[in-house]
Coordinates of C-alpha atoms in Angstrom, one line a residue:
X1 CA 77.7 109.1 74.6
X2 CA 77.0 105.4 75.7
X3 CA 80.8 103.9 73.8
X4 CA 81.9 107.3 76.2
X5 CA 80.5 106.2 79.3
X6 CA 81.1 102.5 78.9
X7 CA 84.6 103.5 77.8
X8 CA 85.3 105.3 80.7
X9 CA 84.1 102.9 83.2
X10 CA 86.1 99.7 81.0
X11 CA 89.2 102.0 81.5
X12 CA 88.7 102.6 85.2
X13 CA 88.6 98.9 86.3
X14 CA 91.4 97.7 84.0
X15 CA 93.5 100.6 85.6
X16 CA 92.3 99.2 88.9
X17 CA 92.6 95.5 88.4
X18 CA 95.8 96.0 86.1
X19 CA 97.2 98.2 89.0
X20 CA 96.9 96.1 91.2
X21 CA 98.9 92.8 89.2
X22 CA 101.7 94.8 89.0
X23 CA 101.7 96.6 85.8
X24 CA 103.3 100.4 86.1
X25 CA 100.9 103.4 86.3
X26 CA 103.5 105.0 83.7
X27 CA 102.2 102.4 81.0
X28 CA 99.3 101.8 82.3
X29 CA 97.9 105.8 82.3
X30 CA 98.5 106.6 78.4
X31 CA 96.8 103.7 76.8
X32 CA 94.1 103.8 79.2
X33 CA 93.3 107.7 78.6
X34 CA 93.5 106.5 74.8
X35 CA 91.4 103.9 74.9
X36 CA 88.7 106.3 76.6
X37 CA 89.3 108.5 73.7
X38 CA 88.8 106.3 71.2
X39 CA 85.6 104.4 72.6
X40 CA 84.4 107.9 72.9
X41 CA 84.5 109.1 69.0
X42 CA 83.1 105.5 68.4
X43 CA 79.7 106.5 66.7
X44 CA 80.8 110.4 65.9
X45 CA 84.1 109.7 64.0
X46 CA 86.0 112.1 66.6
X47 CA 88.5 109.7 67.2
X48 CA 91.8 111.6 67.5
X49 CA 94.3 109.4 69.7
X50 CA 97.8 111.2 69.0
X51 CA 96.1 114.9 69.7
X52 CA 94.6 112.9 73.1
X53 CA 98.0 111.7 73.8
X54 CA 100.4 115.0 73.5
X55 CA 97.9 117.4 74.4
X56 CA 95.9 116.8 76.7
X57 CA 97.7 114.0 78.9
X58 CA 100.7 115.1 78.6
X59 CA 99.7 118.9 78.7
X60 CA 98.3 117.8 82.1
X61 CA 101.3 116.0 83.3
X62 CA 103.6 118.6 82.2
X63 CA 101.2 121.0 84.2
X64 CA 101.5 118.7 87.4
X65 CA 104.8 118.1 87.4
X66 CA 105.6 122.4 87.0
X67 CA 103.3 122.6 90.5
X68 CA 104.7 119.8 92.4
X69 CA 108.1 118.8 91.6
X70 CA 109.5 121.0 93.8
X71 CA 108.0 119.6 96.7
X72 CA 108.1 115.9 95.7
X73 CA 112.3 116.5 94.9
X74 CA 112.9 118.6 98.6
X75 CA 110.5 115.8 100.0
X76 CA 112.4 113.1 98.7
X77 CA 116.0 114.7 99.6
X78 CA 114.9 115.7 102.9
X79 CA 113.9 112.0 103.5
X80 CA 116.5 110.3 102.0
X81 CA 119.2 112.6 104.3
X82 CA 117.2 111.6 107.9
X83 CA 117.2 108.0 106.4
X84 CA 121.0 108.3 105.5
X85 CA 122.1 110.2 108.9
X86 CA 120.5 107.9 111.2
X87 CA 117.9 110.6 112.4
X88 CA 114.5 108.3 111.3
X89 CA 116.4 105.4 113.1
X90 CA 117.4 107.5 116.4
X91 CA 113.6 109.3 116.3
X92 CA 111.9 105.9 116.3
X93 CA 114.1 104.1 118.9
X94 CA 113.8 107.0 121.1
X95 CA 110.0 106.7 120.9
X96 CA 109.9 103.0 121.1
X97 CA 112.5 103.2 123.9
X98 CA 110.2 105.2 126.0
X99 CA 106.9 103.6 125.8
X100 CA 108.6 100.3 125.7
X101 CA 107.3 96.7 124.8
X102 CA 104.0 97.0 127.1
X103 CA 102.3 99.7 124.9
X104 CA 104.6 98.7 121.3
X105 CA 101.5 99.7 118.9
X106 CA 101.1 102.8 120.5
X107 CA 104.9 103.0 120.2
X108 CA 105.1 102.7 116.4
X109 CA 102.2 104.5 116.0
X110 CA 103.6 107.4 117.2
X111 CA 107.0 107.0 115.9
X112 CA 105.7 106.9 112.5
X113 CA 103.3 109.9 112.8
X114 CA 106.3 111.8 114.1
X115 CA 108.6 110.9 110.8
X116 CA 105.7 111.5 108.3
X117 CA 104.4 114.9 110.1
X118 CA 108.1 116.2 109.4
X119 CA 107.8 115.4 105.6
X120 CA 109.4 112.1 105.2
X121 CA 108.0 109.8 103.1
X122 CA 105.9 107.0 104.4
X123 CA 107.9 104.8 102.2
X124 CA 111.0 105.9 104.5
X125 CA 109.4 105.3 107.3
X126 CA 108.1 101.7 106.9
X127 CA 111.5 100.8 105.9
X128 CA 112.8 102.9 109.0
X129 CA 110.7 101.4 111.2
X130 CA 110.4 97.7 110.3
X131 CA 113.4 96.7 111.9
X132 CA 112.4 98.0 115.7
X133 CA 108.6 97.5 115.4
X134 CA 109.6 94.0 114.5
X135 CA 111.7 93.6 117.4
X136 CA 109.6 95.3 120.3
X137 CA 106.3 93.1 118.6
X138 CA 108.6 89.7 119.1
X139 CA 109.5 91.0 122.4
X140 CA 106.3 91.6 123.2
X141 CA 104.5 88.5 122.1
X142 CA 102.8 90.4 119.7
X143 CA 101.6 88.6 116.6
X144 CA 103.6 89.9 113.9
X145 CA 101.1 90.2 111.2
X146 CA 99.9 93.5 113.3
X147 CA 103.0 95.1 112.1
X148 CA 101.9 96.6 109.0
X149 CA 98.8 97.9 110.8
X150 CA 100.4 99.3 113.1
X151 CA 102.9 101.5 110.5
X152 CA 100.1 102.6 108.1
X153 CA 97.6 103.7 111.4
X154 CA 100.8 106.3 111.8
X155 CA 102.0 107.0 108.6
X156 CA 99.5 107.0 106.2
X157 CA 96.4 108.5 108.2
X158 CA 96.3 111.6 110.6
X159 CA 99.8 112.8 109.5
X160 CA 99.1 112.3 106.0
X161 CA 96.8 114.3 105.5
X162 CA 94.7 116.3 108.8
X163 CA 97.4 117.4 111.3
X164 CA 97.7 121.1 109.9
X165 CA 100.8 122.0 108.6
X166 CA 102.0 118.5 107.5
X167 CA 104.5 119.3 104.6
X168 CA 103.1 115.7 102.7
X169 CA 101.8 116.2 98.9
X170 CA 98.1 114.9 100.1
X171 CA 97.8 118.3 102.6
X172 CA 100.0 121.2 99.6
X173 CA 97.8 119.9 96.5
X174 CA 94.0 121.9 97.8
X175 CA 96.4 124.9 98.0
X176 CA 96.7 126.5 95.0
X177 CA 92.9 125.5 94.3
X178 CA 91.5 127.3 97.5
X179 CA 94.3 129.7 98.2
X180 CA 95.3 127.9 101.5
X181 CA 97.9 127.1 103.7
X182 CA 99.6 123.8 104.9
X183 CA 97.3 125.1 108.1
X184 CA 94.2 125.1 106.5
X185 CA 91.2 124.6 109.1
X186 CA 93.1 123.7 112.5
X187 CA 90.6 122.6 114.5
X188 CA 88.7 120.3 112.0
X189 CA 92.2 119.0 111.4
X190 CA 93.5 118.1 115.3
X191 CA 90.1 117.1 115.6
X192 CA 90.2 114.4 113.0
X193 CA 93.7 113.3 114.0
X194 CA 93.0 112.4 117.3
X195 CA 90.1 111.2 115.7
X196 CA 92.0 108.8 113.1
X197 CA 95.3 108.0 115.6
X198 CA 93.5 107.2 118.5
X199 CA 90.7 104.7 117.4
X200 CA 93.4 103.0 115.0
X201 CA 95.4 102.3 118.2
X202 CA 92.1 100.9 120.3
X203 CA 91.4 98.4 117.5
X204 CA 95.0 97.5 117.0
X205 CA 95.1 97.0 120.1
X206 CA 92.2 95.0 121.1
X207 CA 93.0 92.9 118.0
X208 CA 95.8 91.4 119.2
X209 CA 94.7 91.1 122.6
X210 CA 92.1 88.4 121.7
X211 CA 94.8 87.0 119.4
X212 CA 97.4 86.2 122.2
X213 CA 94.0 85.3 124.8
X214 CA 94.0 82.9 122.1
X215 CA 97.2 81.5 122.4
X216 CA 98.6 83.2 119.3
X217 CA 102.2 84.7 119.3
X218 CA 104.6 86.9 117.5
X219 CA 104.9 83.3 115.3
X220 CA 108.1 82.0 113.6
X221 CA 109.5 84.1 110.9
X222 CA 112.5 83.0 108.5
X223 CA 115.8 85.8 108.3
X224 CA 114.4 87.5 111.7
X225 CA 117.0 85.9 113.9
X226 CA 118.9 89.5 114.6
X227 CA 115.5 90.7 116.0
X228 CA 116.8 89.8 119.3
X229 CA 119.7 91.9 119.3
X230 CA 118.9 94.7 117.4
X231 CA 117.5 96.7 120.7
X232 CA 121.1 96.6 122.3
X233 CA 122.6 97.2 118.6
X234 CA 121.3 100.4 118.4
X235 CA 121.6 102.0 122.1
X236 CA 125.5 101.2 121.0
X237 CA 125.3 102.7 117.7
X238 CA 123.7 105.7 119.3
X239 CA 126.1 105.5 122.2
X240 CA 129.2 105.4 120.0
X241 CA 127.8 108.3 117.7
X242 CA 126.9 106.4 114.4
X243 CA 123.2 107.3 115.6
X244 CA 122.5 111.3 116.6
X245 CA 121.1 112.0 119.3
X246 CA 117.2 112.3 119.4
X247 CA 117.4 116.5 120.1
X248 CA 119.4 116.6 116.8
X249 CA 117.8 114.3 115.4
X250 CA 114.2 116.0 115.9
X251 CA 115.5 119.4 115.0
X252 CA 115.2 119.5 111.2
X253 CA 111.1 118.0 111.3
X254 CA 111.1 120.6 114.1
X255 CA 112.2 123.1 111.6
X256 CA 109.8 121.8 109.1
X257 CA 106.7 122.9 110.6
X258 CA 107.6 126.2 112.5
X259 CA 109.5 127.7 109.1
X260 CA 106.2 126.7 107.3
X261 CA 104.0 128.0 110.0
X262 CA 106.2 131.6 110.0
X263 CA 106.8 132.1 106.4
X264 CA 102.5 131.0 105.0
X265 CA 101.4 133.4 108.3
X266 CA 103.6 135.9 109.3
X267 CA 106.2 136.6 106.2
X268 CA 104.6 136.0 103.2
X269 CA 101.4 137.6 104.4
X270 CA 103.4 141.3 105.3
X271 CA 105.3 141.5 102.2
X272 CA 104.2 143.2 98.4
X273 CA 103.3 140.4 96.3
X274 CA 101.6 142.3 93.7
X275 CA 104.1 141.6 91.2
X276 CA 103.0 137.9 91.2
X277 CA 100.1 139.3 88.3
X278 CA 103.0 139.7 85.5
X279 CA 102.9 135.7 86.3
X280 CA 99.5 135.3 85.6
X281 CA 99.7 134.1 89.2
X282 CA 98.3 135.5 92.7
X283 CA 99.7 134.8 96.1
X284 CA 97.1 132.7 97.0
X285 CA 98.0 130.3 94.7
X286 CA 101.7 130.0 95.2
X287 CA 102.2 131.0 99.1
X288 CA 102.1 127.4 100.7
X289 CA 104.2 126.0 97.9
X290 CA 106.9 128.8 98.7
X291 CA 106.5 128.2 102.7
X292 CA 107.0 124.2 101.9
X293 CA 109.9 124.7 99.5
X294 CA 111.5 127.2 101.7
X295 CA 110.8 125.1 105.1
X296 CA 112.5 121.7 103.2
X297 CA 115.1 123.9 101.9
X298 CA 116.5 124.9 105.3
X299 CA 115.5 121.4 107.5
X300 CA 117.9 119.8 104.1
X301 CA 120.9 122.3 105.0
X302 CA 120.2 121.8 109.0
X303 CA 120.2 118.4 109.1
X304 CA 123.2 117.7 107.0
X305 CA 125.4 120.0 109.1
X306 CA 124.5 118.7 112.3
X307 CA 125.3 115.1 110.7
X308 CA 128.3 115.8 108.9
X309 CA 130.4 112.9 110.6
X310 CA 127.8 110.5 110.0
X311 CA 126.8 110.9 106.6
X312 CA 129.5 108.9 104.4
X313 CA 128.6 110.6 100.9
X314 CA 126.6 113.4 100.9
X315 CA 126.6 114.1 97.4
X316 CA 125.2 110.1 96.8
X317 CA 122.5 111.0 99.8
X318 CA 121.0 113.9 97.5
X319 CA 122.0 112.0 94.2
X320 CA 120.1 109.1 95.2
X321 CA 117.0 111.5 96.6
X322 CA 116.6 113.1 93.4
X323 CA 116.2 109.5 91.6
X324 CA 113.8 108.3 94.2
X325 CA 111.4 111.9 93.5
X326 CA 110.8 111.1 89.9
X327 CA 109.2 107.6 90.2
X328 CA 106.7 109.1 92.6
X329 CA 105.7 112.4 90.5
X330 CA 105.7 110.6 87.2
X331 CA 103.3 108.1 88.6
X332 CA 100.8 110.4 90.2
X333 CA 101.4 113.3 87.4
X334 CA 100.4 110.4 85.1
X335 CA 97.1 109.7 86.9
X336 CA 96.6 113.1 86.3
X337 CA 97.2 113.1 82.7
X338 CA 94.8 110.5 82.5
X339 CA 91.9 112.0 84.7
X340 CA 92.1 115.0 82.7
X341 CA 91.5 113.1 79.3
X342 CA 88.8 111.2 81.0
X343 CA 87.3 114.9 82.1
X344 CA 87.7 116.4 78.7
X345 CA 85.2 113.6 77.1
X346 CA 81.8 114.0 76.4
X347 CA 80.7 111.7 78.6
X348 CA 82.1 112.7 82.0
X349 CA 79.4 115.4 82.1
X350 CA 77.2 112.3 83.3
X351 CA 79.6 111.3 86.0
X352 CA 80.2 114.7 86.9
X353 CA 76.6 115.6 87.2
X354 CA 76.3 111.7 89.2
X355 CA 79.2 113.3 92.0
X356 CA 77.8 117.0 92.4
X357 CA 74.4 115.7 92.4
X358 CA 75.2 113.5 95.8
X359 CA 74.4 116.0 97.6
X360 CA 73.5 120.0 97.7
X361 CA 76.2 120.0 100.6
X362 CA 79.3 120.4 98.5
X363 CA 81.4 119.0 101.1
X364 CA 79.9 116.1 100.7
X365 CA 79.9 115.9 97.3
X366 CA 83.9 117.0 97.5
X367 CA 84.5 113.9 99.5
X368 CA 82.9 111.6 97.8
X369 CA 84.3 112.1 94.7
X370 CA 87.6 112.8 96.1
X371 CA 87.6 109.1 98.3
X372 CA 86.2 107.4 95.0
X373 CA 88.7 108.3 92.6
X374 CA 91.4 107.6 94.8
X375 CA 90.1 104.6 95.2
X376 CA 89.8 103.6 91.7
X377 CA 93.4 104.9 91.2
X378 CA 95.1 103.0 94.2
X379 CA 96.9 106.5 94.9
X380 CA 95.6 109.3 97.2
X381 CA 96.9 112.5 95.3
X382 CA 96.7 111.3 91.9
X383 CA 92.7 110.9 93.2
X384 CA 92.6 114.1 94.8
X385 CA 94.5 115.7 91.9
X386 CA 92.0 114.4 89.5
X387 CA 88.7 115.5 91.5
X388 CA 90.0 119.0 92.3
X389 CA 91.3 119.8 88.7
X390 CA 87.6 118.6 87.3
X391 CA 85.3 120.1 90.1
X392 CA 87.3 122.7 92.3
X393 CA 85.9 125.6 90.7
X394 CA 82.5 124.4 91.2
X395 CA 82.9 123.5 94.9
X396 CA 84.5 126.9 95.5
X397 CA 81.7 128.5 94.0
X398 CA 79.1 126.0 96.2
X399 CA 80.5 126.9 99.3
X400 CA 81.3 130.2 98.6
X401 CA 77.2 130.4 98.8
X402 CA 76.4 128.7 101.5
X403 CA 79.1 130.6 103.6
X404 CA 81.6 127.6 103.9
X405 CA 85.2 128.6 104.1
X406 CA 87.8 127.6 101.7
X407 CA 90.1 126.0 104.8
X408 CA 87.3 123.8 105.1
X409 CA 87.0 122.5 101.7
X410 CA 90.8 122.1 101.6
X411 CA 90.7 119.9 104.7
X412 CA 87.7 118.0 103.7
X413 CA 89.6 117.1 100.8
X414 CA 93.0 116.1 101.5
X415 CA 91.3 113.8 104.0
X416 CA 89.1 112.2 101.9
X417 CA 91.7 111.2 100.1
X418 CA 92.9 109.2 102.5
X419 CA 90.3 107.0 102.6
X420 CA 89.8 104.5 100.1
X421 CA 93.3 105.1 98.5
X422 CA 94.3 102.0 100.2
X423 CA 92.4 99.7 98.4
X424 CA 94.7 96.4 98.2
X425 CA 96.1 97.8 94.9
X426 CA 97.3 100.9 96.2
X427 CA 101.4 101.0 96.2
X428 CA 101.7 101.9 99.7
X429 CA 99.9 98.9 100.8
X430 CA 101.9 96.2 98.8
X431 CA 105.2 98.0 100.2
X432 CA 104.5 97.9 103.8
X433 CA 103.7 94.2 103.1
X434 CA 106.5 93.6 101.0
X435 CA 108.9 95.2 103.6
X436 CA 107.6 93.8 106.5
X437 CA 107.2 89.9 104.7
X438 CA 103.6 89.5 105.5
X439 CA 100.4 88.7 102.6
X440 CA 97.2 90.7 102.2
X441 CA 95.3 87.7 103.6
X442 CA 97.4 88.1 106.7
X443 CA 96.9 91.9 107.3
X444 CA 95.0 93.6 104.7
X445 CA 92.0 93.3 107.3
X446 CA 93.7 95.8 110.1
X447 CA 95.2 98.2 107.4
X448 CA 91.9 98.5 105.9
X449 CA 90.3 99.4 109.6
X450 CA 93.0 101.8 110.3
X451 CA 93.2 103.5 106.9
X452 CA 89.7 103.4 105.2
X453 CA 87.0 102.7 107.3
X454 CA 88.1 104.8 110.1
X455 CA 89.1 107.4 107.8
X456 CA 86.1 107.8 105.7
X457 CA 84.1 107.7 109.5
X458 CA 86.1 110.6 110.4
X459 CA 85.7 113.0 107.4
X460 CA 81.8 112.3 108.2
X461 CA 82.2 113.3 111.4
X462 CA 84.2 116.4 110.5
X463 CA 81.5 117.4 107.7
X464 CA 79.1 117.5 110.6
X465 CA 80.9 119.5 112.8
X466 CA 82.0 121.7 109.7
X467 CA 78.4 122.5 109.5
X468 CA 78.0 123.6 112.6
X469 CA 81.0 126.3 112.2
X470 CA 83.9 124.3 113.4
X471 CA 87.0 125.5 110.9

């Protein structure tokens, strides 16, 4: 038991510290499970690495990848199509257009909420977004280095993973383990985004206030000299048609969220599933998969139609969507694959008994472990993946007792999650950096405010008000 536990926690910071230096989860995932394996039968002889490997990670990778990949390939297609047609571009101009230079955090902020509550990836959208926040921040005076802060406070908070209904993988994995919706626990939810977006945007923006009261500026920045034109570049593209308009552009996220909304609460709801038990399957468990995959389905078809004469290639635009879909659920169905060796050992019955002993408030003890795994992973469903398949059951039961509704322990979760996933190893991090040329030193600091420590603030505050009824 003590090679198990030390075993376990060896493998945890060299998947953290190894993450983080660059080395791929895909590699990184097997030997790391096997290595908890075998410092596990050290002392008992139980040492079977191959079984470890083929059964149990890649049984739970296989399972992962059955659940999800339907929503991780629409998700990807769906974002690669309002990247291709101009829509992301025409979206965020519009946006940035409106609130103008004066209020540019706010600006991007909002822009990127918009693209990642309509199911694009927040990858998408810091590419997407870059080139205008960069402009509007130089126009602006802005120091550049609150760029990145100012992208992840949109697109990887309040729309990742507590507006209800957001089609992201963060907000469909609690599904099938509480028998939810994509509008599991409203309330709670709009509560924590205003929450999450607006103190983001105050500390943003008093941040670079006392930077420029300093004297500080948007700074000098090699390879940015288009930055002045691109403004009056793009109100020509979208003036000469290579950019749709904003009301088509908006149509197919539109569509997103009201074909979810009609087919998890109105269709699906009035129609004979019964049949689902030949499956060995309920409708619980498979409802808000079929509302997203449905809902990306139809926003796919809509918005290539209505961009037919901007789209050069439309069979590259959905090649190249598929290849982007398997890097992403390979990596986090391998963090799954591992959590579930780490689970199956002996000696997580002492780290599970550590996380459901936090607290008799299973909430509590749901975000916890939820916020610390995905910490340790660097990714926030491959955490939340790994906490719910190990302890769902248990919080279900938990709540079930104490009168807590399964909404709630859905909502709780998928924004815990998004919490200490972005830990300076965590991929989303290094890309926003990477895209927008700046260094963790620079604005690591701000990204942290916006998408940990307010964050973790705000699922407290929501386990408070949880208590007291609000669903």
């Amino acid at each position: 038991m003590v090679f198990g536990t030390i075993g376990i926690v060896l493998s945890l910071i060299l998947l953290m510290y190894l993450a983080y230096r660059g080395v791929s989860v895909l590699i990184l995932a097997p030997i790391l499970a096997c290595f908890a394996a075998i410092m596990s039968g050290i002392g008992t002889g139980d040492i079977h690495v191959l079984a470890t490997y083929t059964e149990v990670f890649m049984g739970s990778l296989a399972g992962y990848v059955r659940t999800y990949f339907p929503i991780f390939l629409l998700g990807a297609i769906f974002g690669k199509v309002m990247d291709d047609t101009g829509s992301a571009k025409s979206i965020s101009y519009f946006i940035c257009e409106k609130f103008g230079k004066e209020r540019a955090i706010l600006a991007i902020v909002l822009a990127c909420g918009v693209l990642t509550y309509g199911g694009i990836s927040l990858f998408v959208v810091s590419f997407a977004i870059y080139p205008v926040a960069a402009a509007l921040f130089r126009q602006a005076g802005i120091p550049k280095r609150f760029v990145p802060g100012a992208i992840a406070c949109g697109a990887f908070t309040f729309t990742m993973t507590a507006l209800p209904g957001t089609p992201q993988i963060q907000n469909a994995i609690p599904m099938q383990y509480f028998g939810t919706d994509a509008y599991a626990a409203p309330v709670l939810g709009i509560i924590a985004s205003i929450i999450m977006g607006t103190a983001g945007v105050i500390w943003l923006q008093r941040r670079a206030k006392a930077a420029m009261a300093r004297g500080e500026g948007y700074g000098v920045h090699k390879g940015e000299e288009e930055l002045e034109h691109i403004v009056e570049e793009t109100e020509s593209a979208e003036n000469s048609g290579k950019l749709p308009p904003f009301g088509i552009a908006i149509l197919p996220i539109v569509l997103v969220l009201v074909v979810g909304l009609i087919t998890s609460k109105v269709i699906f709801p009035s129609l004979d599933l019964s049949y689902l038990s030949k499956y060995g399957t309920t409708a619980t468990k498979v409802v808000g998969n079929w509302s997203l995959i449905i809902s990306l389905v139809i926003s796919i078809i809509v918005a290539i139609l209505a961009n037919l004469k901007r789209m050069k290639n439309v069979l590259k635009t959905l090649s190249d969507g598929v290849s982007g879909s398997f890097l992403a659920i390979m990596n986090t169905a391998s963090e799954v694959g591992y959590g579930n060796v780490i689970a199956s050992m002996a000696a997580f019955a002492i780290v599970k008994g550590a996380l459901l002993g936090i607290s008799n408030n299973p909430l509590v003890s749901e975000a916890v472990s939820v916020s610390a795994l995905a910490g340790i992973t660097g990714s926030a469903s491959g955490g939340l993946s790994i906490a719910l398949q190990a302890l769902a059951d248990t919080y279900l039961r938990d709540a079930m007792a104490l009168n807590i509704s399964p909404e709630v322990l859905h909502r709780i979760a998928s924004m815990a999650c998004g919490g200490l996933d972005t830990m300076p190893h965590n991929g989303a991090v290094i890309t926003v950096l990477a895209v927008t040329g700046m260094t963790h030193r620079e604005s690591y600091a701000d990204i942290a405010m916006c998408t940990a420590i307010i964050p973790v603030i705000t699922v407290a505050i929501c386990i408070v008000l949880a208590s007291f009824g609000v669903v």
